[in-house]
Coordinates of C-alpha atoms in Angstrom, one line a residue:
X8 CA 0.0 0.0 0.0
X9 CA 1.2 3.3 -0.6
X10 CA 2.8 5.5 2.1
X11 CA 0.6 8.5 0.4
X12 CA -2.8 9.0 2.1
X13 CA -3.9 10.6 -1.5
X14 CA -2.6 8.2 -4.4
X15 CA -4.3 7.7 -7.0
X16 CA -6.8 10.7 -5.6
X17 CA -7.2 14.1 -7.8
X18 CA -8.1 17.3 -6.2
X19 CA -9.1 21.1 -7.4
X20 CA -7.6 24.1 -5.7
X21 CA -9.4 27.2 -6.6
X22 CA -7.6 31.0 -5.8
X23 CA -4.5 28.2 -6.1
X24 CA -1.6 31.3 -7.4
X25 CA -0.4 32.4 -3.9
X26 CA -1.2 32.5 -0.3
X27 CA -3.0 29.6 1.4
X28 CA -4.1 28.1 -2.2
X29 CA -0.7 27.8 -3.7
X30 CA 0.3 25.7 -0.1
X31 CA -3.0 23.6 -0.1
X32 CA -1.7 22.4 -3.7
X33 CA 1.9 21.6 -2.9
X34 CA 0.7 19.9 0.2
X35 CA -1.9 17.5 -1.2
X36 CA 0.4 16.8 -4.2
X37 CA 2.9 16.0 -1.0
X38 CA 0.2 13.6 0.2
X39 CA 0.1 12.1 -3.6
X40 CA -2.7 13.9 -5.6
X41 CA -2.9 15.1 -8.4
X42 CA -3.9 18.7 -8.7
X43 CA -5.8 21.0 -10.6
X44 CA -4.7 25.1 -9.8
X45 CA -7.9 27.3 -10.6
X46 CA -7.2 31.2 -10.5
X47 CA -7.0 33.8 -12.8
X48 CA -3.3 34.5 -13.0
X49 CA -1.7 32.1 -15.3
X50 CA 1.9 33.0 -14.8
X51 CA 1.6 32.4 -10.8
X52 CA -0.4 29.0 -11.6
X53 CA 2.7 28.0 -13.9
X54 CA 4.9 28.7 -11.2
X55 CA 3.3 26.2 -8.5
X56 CA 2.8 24.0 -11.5
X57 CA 6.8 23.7 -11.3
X58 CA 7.1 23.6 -7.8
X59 CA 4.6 20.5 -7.8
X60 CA 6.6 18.6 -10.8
X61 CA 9.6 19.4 -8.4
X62 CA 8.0 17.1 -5.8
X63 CA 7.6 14.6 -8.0
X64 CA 4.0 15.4 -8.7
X65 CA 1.5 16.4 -11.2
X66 CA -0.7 19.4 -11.4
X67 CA -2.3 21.2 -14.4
X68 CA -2.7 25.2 -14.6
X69 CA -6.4 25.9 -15.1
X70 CA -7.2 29.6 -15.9
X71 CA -10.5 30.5 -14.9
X72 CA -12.8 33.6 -13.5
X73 CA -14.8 31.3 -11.4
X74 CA -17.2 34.4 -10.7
X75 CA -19.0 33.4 -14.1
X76 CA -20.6 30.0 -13.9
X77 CA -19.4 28.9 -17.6
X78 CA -15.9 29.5 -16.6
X79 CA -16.4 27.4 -13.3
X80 CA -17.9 24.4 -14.8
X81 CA -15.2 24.7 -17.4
X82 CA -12.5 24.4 -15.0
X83 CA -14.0 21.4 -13.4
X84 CA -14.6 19.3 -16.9
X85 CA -10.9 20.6 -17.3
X86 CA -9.7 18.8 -14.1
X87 CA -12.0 16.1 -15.3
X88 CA -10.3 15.5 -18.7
X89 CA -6.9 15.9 -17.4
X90 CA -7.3 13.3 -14.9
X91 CA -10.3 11.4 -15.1
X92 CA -11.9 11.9 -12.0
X93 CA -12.4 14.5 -8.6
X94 CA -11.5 13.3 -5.0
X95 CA -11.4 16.7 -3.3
X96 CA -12.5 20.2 -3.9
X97 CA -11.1 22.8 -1.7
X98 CA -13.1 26.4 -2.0
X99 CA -10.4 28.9 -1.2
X100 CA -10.8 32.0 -3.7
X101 CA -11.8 34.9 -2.3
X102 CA -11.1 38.9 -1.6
X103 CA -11.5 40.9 2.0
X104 CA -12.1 44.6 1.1
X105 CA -12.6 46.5 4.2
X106 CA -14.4 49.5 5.5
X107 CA -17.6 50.4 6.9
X108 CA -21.0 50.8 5.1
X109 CA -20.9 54.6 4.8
X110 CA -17.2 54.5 3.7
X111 CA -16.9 51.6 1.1
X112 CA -18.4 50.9 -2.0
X113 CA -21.3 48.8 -3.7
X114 CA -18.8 47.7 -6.2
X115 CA -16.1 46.4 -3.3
X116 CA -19.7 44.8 -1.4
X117 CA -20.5 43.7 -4.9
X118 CA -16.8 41.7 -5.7
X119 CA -16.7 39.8 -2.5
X120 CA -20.0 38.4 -3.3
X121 CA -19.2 37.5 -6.3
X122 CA -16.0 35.7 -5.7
X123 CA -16.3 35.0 -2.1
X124 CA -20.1 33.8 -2.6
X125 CA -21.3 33.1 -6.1
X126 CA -17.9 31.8 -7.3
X127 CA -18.0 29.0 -4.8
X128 CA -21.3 28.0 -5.4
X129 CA -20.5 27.6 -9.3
X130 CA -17.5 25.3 -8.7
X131 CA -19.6 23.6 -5.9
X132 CA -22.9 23.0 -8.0
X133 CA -20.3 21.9 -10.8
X134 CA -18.0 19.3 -9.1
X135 CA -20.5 18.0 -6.7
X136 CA -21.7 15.0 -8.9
X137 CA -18.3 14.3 -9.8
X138 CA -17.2 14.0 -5.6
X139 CA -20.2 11.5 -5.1
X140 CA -19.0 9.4 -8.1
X141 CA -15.2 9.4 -6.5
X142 CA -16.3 8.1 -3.3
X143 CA -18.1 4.7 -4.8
X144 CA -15.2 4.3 -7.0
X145 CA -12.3 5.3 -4.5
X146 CA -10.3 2.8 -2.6
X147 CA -10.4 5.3 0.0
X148 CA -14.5 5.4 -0.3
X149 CA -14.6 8.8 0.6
X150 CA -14.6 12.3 -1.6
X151 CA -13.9 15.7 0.4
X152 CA -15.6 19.2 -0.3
X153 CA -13.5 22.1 1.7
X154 CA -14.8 25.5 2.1
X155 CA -11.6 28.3 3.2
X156 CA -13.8 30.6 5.5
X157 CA -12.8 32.9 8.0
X158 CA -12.7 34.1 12.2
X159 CA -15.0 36.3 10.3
X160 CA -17.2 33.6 10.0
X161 CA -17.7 33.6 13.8
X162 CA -17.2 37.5 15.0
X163 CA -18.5 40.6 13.4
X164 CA -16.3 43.0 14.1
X165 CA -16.8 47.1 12.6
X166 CA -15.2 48.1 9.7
X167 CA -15.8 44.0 7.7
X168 CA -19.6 44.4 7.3
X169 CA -19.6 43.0 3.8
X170 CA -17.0 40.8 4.3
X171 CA -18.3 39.0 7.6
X172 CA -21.4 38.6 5.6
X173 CA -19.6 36.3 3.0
X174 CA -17.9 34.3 5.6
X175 CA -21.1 33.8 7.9
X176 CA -22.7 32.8 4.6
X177 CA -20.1 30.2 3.5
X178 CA -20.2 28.9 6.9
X179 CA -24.3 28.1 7.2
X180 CA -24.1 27.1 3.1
X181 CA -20.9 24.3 4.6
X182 CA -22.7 23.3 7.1
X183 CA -25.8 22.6 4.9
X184 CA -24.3 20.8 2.6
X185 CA -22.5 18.8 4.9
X186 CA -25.9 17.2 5.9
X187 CA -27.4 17.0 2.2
X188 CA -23.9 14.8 1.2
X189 CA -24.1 12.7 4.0
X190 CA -25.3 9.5 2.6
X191 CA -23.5 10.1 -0.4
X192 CA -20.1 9.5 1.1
X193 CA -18.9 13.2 0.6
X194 CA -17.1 14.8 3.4
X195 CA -17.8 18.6 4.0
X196 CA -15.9 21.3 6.0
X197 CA -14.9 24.3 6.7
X198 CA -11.8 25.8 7.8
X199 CA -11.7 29.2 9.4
X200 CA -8.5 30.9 9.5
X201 CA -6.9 33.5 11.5
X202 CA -4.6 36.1 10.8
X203 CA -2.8 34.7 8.0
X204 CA 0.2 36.1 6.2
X205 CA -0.7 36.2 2.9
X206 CA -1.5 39.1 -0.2
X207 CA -5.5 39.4 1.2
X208 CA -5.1 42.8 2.9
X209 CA -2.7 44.0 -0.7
X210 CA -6.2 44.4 -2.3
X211 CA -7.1 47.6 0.2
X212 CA -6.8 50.8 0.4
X213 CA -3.7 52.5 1.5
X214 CA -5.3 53.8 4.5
X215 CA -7.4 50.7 5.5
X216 CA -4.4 48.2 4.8
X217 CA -2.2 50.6 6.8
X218 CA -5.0 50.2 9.8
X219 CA -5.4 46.6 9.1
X220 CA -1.9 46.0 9.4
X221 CA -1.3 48.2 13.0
X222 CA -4.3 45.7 14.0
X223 CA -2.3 42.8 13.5
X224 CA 1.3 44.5 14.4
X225 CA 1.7 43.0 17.8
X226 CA 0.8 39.3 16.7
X227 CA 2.6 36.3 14.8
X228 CA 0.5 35.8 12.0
X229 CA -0.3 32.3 10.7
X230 CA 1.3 31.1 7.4
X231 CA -0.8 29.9 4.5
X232 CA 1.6 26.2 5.4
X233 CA -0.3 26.0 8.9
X234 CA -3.3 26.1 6.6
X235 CA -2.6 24.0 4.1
X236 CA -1.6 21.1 7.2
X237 CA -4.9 22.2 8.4
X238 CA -6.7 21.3 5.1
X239 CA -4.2 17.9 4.7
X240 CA -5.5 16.7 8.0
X241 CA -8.7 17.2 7.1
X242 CA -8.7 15.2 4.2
X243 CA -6.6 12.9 5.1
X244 CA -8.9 11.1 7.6
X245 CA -10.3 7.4 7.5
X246 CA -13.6 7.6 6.0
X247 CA -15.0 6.4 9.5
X248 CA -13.5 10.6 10.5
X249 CA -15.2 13.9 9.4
X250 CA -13.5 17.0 10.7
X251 CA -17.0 19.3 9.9
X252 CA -15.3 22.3 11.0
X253 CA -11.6 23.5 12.1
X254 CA -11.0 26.8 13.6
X255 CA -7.1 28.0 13.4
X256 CA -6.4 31.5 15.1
X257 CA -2.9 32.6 15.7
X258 CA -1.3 32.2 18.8
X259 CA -2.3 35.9 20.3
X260 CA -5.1 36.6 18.1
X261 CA -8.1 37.5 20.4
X262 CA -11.1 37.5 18.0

């Protein structure tokens, strides 16, 4: 038997370029998948694409603007023809724009919904049939469905209205889901990081990315690895083992 909990297995990576999508990619290539990298930026996904082969695995570049539903189902018949089959599906594109609701925009509301929200449900509603099959066919008998959310999931803080909303949402949709796959031998979860160092707050402001930052000054972030282990253990489980949710704050973060 192989020493790789994921041989053989084939999983799709969405917001894969950088951050804690590029890690969750190298990790479950690590663990023996092969992977499919969804985001927009082609050059990034080429680069993890080479990082993969360096391990000794195999991954495929999909570029896709998951925010239309064409595009989404696309990238999941993509995966599909590459390598014949989906195991896991971990749900990690997404944007934080900060600021409150007299300061920000309905465009900024209007682009986390979009990719935060509706993006997820087109490669969800897309792969799902695709998960059940895997897990009648798999040795492993199990398929996995991870959703990236957010401590923003759980507290509302001032100044993330829009943001918080998203991440509240994915959390009740997860958890919805979770019980609708049951008997079908699909796995579903969500993982809610902390403060993670990664290119999320890069998309603000210079004033609000300067705030955001002094809120974090005094604390260690998290790096996207810690979440990539955290999605690896996850999926990694015995079928007889469903982590539902996993909540991963840094060391001193409070909220």
């Amino acid at each position: 038997m192989s020493e790789k909990s994921l041989a053989g297995a084939v999983a799709l990576v969405t917001g894969a370029s950088s951050g804690i999508g590029a890690a969750t990619a190298r990790h479950l290539a690590r663990e023996g998948a092969a992977v499919a990298l969804v985001a927009r930026r082609r050059d990034r996904l080429d680069q993890v694409v080479t990082d993969i082969a360096g391990l000794g695995g195999h991954a495929v570049a999909v570029t896709a603007d998951i925010t239309e539903p064409e595009r989404a189902y696309e990238a999941v018949q993509a995966t599909l023809e590459r390598f014949g089959r989906l195991d896991v599906l971990v749900n990690n594109a997404g944007i934080m724009l900060l600021g409150s609701a007299l300061q920000t925009t309905v465009e900024d509301w209007d682009r986390m919904v979009s990719l935060n929200v509706a993006a997820l449900l087109h490669v969800t509603h897309a792969a799902v049939p695709y998960l059940i099959d895997a897990a009648s066919t798999s040795p492993r008998q199990v398929a996995d469905l991870v959703n990236v959310g957010s401590t923003a999931g759980r507290v509302a803080r001032p100044g993330s209205s829009g943001y918080t909303l998203t991440k509240f949402g994915l959390t009740g949709f997860t958890e919805s889901l979770r019980q609708e796959l049951l008997g079908e031998g699909v796995r579903v979860s969500v993982v809610e990081p902390g403060t993670v160092d990664t290119e999320l707050v890069d998309h603000l402001g210079d004033a609000v990315r300067d705030a955001a930052r002094r809120q974090v000054g005094g604390i260690e972030a998290l790096r996207a690895d810690d979440i990539a282990e955290a999605i690896g253990y996850i999926v990694t489980r015995d079928r007889r083992v469903a982590v539902n949710e996993m909540l991963v704050r840094a060391g001193e973060q409070t909220w």
